[in-house]
XYZ file of C-alpha atoms in Angstrom:
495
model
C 10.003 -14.050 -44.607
C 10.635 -16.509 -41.363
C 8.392 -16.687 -38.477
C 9.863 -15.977 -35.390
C 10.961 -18.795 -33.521
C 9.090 -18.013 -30.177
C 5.890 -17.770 -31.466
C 4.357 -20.809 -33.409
C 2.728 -20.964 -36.793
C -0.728 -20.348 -37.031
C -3.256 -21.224 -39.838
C -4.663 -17.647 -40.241
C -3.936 -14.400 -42.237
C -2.583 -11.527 -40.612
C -4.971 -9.457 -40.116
C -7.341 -12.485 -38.970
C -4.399 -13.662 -36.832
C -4.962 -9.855 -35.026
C -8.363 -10.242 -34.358
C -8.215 -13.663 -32.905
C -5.262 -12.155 -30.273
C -7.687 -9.622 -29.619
C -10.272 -12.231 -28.271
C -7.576 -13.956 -26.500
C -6.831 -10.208 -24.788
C -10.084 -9.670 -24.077
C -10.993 -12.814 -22.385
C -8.134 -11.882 -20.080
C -9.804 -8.319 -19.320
C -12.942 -10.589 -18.897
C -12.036 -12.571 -15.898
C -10.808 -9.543 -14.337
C -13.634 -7.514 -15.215
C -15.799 -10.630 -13.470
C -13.317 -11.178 -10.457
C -14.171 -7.338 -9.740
C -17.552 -8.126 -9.043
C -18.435 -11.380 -8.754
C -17.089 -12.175 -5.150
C -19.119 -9.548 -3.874
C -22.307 -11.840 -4.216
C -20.752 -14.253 -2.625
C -19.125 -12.772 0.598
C -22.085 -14.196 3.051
C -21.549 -17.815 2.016
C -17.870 -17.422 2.434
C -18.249 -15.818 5.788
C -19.996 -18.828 6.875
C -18.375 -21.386 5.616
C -14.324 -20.266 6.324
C -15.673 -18.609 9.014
C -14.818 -14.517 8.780
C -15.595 -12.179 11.050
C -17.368 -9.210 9.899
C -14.821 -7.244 10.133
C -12.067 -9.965 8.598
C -14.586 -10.501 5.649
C -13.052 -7.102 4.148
C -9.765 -9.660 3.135
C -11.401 -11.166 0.887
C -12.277 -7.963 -1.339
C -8.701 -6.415 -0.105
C -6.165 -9.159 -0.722
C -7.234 -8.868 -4.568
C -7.670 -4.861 -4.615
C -4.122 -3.544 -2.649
C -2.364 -6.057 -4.727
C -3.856 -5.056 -7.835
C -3.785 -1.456 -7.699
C 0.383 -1.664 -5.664
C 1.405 -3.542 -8.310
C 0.013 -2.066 -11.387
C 2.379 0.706 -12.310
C 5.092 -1.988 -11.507
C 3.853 -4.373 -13.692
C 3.289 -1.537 -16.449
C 7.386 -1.079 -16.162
C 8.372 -4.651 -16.166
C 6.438 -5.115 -18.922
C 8.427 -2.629 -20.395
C 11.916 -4.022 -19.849
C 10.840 -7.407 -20.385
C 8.537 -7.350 -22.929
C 4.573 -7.110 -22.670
C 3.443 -10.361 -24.041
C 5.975 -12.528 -21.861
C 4.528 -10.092 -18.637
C 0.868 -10.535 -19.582
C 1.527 -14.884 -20.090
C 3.044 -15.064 -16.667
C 0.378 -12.866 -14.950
C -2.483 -14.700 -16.646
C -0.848 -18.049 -15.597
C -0.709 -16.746 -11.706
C -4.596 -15.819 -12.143
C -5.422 -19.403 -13.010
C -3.783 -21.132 -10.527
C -4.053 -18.628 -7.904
C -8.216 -18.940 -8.654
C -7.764 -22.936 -8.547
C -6.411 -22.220 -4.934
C -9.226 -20.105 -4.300
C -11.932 -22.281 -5.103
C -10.011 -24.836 -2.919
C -9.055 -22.624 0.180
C -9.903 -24.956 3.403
C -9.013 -21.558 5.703
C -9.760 -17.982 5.851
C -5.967 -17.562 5.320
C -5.740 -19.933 2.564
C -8.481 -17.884 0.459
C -7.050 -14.593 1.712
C -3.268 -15.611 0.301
C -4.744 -16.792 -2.760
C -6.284 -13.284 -3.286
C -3.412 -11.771 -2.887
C -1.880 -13.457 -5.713
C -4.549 -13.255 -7.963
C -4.500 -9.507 -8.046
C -0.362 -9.919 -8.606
C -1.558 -11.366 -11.452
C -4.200 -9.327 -12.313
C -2.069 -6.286 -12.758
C -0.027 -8.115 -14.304
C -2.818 -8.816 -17.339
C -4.691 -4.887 -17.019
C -1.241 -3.294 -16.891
C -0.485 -4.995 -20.694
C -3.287 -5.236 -22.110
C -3.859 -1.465 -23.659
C -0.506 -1.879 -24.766
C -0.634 -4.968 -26.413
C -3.699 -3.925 -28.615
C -2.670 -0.371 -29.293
C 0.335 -1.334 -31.991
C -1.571 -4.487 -33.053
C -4.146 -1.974 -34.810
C -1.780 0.937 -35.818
C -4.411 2.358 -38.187
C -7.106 4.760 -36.452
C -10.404 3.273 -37.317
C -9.379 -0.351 -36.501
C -8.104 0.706 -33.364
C -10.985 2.493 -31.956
C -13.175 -0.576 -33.176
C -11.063 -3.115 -31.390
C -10.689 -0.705 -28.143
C -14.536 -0.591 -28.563
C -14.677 -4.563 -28.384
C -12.157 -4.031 -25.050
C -13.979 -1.802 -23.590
C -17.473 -3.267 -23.541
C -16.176 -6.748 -22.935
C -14.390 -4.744 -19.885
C -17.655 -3.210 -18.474
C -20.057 -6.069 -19.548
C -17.795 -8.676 -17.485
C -18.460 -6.380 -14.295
C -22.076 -6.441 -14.858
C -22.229 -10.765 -15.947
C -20.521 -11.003 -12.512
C -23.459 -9.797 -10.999
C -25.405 -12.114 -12.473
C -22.862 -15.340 -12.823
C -22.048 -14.593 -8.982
C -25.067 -14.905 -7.806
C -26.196 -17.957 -9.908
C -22.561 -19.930 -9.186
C -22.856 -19.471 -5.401
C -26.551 -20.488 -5.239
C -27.076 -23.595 -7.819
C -23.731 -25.156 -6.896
C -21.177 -23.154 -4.518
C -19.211 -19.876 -3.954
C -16.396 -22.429 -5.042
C -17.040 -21.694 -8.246
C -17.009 -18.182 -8.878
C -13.409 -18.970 -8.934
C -13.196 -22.294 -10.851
C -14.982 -20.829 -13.254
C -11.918 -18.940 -13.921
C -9.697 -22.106 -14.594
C -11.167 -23.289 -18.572
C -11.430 -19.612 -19.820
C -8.002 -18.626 -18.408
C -6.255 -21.910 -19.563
C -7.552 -21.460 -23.141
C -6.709 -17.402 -23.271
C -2.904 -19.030 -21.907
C -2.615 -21.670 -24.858
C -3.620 -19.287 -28.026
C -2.190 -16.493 -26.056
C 1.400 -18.168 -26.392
C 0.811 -18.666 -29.960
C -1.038 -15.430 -30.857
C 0.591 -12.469 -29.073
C 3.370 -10.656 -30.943
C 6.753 -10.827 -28.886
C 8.164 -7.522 -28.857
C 11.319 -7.385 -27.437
C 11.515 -5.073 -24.047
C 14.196 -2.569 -22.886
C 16.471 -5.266 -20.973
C 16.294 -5.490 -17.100
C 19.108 -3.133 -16.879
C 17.157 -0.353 -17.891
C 15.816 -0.327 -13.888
C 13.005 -1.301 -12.237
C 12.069 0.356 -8.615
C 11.537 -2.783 -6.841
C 11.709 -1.097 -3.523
C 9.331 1.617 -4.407
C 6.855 -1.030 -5.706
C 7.507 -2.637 -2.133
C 6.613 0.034 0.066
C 3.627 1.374 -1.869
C 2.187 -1.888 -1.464
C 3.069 -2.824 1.529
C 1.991 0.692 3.121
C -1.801 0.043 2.212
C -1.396 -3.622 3.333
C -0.435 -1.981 6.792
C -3.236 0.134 7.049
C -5.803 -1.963 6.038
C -4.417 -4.584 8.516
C -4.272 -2.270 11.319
C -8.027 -0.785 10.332
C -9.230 -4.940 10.398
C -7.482 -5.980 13.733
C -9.032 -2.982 15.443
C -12.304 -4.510 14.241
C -10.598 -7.698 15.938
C -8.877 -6.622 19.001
C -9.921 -3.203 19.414
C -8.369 0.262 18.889
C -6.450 -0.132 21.682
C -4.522 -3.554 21.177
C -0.828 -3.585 20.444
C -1.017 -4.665 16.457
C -3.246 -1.940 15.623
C -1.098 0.752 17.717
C 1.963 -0.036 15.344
C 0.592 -0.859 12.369
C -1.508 2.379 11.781
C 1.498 4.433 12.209
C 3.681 2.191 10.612
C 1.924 2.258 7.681
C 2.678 5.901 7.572
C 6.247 5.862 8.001
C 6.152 3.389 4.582
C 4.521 5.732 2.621
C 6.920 8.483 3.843
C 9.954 6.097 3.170
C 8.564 5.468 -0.340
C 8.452 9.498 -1.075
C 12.325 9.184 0.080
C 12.704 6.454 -2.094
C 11.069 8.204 -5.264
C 12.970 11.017 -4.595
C 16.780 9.618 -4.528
C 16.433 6.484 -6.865
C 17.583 6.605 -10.491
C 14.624 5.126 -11.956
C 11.754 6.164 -9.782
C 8.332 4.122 -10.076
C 6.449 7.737 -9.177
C 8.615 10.237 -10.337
C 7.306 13.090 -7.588
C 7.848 16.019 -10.499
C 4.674 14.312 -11.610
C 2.424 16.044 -9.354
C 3.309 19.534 -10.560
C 0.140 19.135 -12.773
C -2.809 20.220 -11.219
C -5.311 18.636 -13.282
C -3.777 14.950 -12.609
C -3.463 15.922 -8.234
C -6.992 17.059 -8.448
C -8.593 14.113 -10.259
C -6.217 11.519 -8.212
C -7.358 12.780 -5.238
C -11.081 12.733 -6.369
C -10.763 9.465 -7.497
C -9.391 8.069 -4.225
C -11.943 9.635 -2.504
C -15.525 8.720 -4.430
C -14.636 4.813 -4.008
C -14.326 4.769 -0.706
C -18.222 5.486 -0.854
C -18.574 3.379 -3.649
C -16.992 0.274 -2.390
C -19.139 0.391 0.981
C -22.162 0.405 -1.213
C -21.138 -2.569 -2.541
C -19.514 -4.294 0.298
C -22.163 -3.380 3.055
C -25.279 -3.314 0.389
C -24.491 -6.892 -0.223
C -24.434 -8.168 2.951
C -27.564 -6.116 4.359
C -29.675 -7.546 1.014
C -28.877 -10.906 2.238
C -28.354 -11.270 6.101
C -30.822 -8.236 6.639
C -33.465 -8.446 3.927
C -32.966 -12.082 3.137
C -32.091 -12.027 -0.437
C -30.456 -15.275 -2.364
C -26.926 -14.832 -3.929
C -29.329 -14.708 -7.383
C -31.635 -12.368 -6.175
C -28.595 -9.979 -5.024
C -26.930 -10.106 -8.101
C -29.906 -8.877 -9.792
C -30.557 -6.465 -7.591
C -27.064 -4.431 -8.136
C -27.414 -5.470 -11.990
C -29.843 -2.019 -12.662
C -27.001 0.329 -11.584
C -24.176 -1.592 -13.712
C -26.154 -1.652 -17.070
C -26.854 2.148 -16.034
C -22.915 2.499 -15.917
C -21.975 0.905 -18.950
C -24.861 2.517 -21.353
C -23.635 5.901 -19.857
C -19.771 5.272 -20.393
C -20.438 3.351 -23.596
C -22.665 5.780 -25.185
C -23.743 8.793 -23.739
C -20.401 10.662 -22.839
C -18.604 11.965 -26.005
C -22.342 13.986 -26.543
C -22.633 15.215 -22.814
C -18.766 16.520 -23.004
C -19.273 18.272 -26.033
C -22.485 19.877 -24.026
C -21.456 20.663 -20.610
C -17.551 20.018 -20.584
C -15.832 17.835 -17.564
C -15.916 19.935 -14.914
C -20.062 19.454 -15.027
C -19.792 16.059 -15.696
C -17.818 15.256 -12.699
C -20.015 17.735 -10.321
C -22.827 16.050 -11.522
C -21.469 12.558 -11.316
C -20.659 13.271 -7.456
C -23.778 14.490 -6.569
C -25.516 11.197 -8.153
C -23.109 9.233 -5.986
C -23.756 11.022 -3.152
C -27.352 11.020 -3.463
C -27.527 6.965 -4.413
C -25.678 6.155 -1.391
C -27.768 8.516 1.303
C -30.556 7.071 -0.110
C -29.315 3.532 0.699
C -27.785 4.663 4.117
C -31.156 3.807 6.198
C -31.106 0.097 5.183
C -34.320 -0.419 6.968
C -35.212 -3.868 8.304
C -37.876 -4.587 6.657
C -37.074 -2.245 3.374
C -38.416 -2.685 0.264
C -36.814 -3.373 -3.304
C -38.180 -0.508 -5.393
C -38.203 1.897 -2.206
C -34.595 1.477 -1.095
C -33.326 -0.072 -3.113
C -33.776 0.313 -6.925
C -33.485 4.002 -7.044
C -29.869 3.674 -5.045
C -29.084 1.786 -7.612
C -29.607 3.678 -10.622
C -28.370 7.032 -9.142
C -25.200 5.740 -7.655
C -24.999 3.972 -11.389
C -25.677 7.032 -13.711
C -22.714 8.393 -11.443
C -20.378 6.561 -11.819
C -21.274 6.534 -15.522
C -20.773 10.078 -15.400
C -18.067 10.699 -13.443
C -15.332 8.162 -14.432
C -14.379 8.502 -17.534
C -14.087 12.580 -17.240
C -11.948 12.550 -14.208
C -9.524 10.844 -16.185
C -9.707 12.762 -19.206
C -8.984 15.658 -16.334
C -5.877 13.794 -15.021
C -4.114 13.700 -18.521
C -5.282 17.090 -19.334
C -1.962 18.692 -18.715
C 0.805 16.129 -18.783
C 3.216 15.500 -21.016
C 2.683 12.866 -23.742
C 5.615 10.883 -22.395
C 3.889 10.890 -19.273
C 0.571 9.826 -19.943
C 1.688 6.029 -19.397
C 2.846 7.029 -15.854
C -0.496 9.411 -15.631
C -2.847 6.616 -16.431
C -1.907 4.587 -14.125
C -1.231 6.734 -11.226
C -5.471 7.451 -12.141
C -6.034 3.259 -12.171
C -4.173 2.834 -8.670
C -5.776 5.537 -6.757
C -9.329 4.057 -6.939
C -7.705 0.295 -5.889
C -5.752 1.953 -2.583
C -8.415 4.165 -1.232
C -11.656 1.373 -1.714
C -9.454 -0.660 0.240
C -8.603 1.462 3.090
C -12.186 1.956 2.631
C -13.520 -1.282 2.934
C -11.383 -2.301 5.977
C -12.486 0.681 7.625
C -15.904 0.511 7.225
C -15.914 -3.156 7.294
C -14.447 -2.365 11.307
C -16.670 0.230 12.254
C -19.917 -1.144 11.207
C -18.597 -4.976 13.151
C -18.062 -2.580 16.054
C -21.495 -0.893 15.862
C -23.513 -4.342 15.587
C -20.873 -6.254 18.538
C -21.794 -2.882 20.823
C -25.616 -3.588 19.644
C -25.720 -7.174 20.285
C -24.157 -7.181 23.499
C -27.252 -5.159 24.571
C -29.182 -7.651 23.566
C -30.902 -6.081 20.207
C -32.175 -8.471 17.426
C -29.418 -9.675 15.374
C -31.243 -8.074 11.939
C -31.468 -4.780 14.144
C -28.445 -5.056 14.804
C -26.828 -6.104 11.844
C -28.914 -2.582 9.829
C -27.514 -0.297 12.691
C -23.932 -1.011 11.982
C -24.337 -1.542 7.572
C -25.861 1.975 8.061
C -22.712 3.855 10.335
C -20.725 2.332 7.286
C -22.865 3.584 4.531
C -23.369 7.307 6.560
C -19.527 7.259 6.253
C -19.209 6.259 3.078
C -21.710 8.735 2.213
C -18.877 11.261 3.923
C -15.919 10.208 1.185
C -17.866 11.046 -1.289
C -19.481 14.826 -0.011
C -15.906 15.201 0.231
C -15.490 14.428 -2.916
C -17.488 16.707 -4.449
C -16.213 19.362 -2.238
C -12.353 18.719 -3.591
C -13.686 18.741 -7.563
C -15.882 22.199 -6.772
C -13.084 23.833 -5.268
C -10.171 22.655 -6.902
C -11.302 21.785 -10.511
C -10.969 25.054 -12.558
C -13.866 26.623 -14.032
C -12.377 26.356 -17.588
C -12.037 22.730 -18.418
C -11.714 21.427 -22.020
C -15.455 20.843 -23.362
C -14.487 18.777 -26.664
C -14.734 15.350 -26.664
C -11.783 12.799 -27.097
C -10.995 11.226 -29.934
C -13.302 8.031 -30.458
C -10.593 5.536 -29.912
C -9.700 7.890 -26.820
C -12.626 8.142 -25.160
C -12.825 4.576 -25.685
C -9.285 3.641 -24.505
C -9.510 5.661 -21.185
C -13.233 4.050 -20.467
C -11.190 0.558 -21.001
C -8.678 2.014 -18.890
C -11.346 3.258 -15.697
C -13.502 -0.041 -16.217
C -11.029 -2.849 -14.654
């Protein structure tokens, strides 16, 4: 038998030869998994030294997360007509370099562009890598083992971001939470090349919606950019009054769009099943509170409590190992107990309750008051919740829509934290600007307008749970997935 050309001899087995590409895969899913949460540490160094406003600041969490989540069902189709392993190569290769020109951004701008193209690249790695690994391991019981390995290396890497975040940006520089990228990614590129099978895709002629991947990216983009300058310029100035509507009239132009091309990226028929409106629209919704927590929690730990990056990163740490011993191991036995519906009630209300109990970011608060039990309620939530608003989602679709299904479940969560961010991001600058200019201590300040965020943050979420009590029907499915899919759609949640 001859090798194929394209992909070089190796001095494995097989089935070793699998297991090694799996690594490779995973390491991918690992600096994604670690970009997710490791910048967050980091955001009060960056402000000072590039020089953000507090409302501009949001960039640096949005250029990754509106490219990432536009561009994922995109990516998931390209890889499709051109073949996964070629898609996932050049989107690891953009991660790299665009996190070498991260680390070495002299401007706000520079860092912000760079962002942007790292989460290009990042769908283009999340949207291939389930599909890469799924007819590597054809047989059932190696599957769900190596979707296990995916999906705690998926949720681990968000909690070691925490941790590596913190520790980067304080022993040596916010620099390298992004350099740190550059060995790991360049390895996972070299045995990646040599490793990954190369399946041929359907051929470029097969279609690709480039101008519906266009305007659902750039309609977000518009939004958030309008929300930000407001924080800026004010409601009232000229860039905001055209970019909030415009970003409207994109996302109406992209329903047009769906509707009249050949080969739609949303086919709108989708969204005859209930179960997959209900859960998108829940899942938009609960990260907008979720995000704030993050965004505003880490900047009132450090600018109002006077926390280190280290200290910070430890002190979000409780609720991720809460989230990822829930998802990991707890789920498949609480389904089969209470069914989905419960799950995701009870998830909500553990948000909801985490984040009003953060909302009052006192001055002077305390870590085991205010903070520690926020954290491990807003972490048992999430826990909770994710994982069965997906199941939810692909409830009632067809199987050969459940690519289309899962992703339209991965991209909702990306679009509405970062609407989310850049409008909190604007209304709490706005609250601690109209604060300061009566003269108020700057830490007085600073908790007056992290808590109008977090109070509205706290809002997405009651909403939240108001959409999935009314909406989600009172008969769910109460068996658990399938090991290997419970596993796969954690893997799929966790990026």
């Amino acid at each position: 038998m001859t090798r194929d050309a394209t992909v070089p001899a190796v001095p494995a087995r097989p089935g070793r030869r699998r297991w090694i590409a799996l690594v490779v895969l995973c390491v991918g899913q690992l600096m994604i998994a670690l970009d997710a949460t490791v910048v967050n540490v980091a955001l009060p160094s960056i402000q000072r030294e590039l020089h953000f406003s507090q409302a501009s600041l949001a960039w640096v969490i949005n250029g990754y997360l509106l490219t990432f989540g536009g561009l994922l069902l995109l990516a998931g189709r390209v890889g499709d007509l051109l073949g996964r392993a070629q898609v996932f190569l050049t989107g690891l290769a953009a991660f790299v370099l665009s996190s070498v020109l991260c680390g070495l951004a002299p401007t706000a701008g520079v860092l912000v562009l760079a962002r942007f193209v790292q989460g290009a690249g990042a769908a283009m790695v999340a949207a291939m890598v389930l599909g890469i690994i799924t007819p590597m391991f054809p047989r059932p019981r190696e599957r769900t083992t190596a979707l296990s390995i995916f999906a705690f290396v998926a949720v681990g890497g968000q909690t070691l971001g925490l941790v590596l975040g913190g520790t980067l940006t304080q022993a040596l520089s916010w620099h390298w939470i992004f350099f740190i990228n550059v060995p790991f990614g360049a390895a996972a590129l070299l045995l990646a090349s040599r490793l990954l099978p190369r399946l041929p895709g359907l051929g470029i002629r097969a279609g690709a919606d480039l101008l519906g991947a266009l305007l659902v990216t750039m309609a977000p983009v518009l939004a958030v950019y309008g929300l930000i300058n407001a924080g800026d310029h004010g409601w009232g100035s000229t860039t905001t009054l055209v970019s909030l509507p415009g970003s409207v009239i994109l996302a109406l132009a992209f329903v047009q769009v769906e509707r009249r091309v050949a080969t739609p990226l949303v086919p709108l028929a989708i969204f005859r099943h209930h179960g997959l409106v209900t859960s998108t629209t829940i899942r938009t919704l609960f990260p907008m509170g979720g995000f704030s927590f993050q965004f505003l929690g880490v900047l009132y730990l450090q600018k109002v409590l006077g926390y280190t990056p280290l200290q910070t990163g430890l002190a979000f740490l409780p609720g991720s190992v809460t989230t990822g011993l829930i998802s990991l191991t707890m789920l498949p036995w609480l389904i089969r107990r209470f069914g989905m519906r419960a799950l995701i009630l009870t998830g909500l209300v553990g948000i909801t309750a985490g984040l009003l109990w953060f909302a009052p970011v006192p001055v002077h608060g305390s870590f085991w008051l205010n903070v520690l039990p926020a954290m491990l309620l807003t972490g048992s939530g999430f826990g909770i919740v994710f994982m069965p608003s997906v199941a939810i989602a692909m409830s009632d679709v067809d199987h050969s829509e459940t690519g289309l299904a899962s992703g339209l479940t991965n991209v909702a969560p990306q679009i509405g934290a970062s609407i989310a961010v850049a409008a909190l991001a604007t209304l709490s600058a706005a609250r601690t600007n109209h604060l300061l200019a009566r003269h108020e201590a700057e830490r007085v300040a600073l908790s007056a307008g992290y808590r109008l965020g977090l109070i509205v943050g706290v809002g997405c979420t009651a909403v939240a749970l108001v959409v999935a009590a009314i909406l989600l029907r009172s008969r769910q499915p109460t068996a658990a997935p399938s090991s290997a899919e419970a596993i796969e759609t954690s893997a799929l949640i966790s990026h």
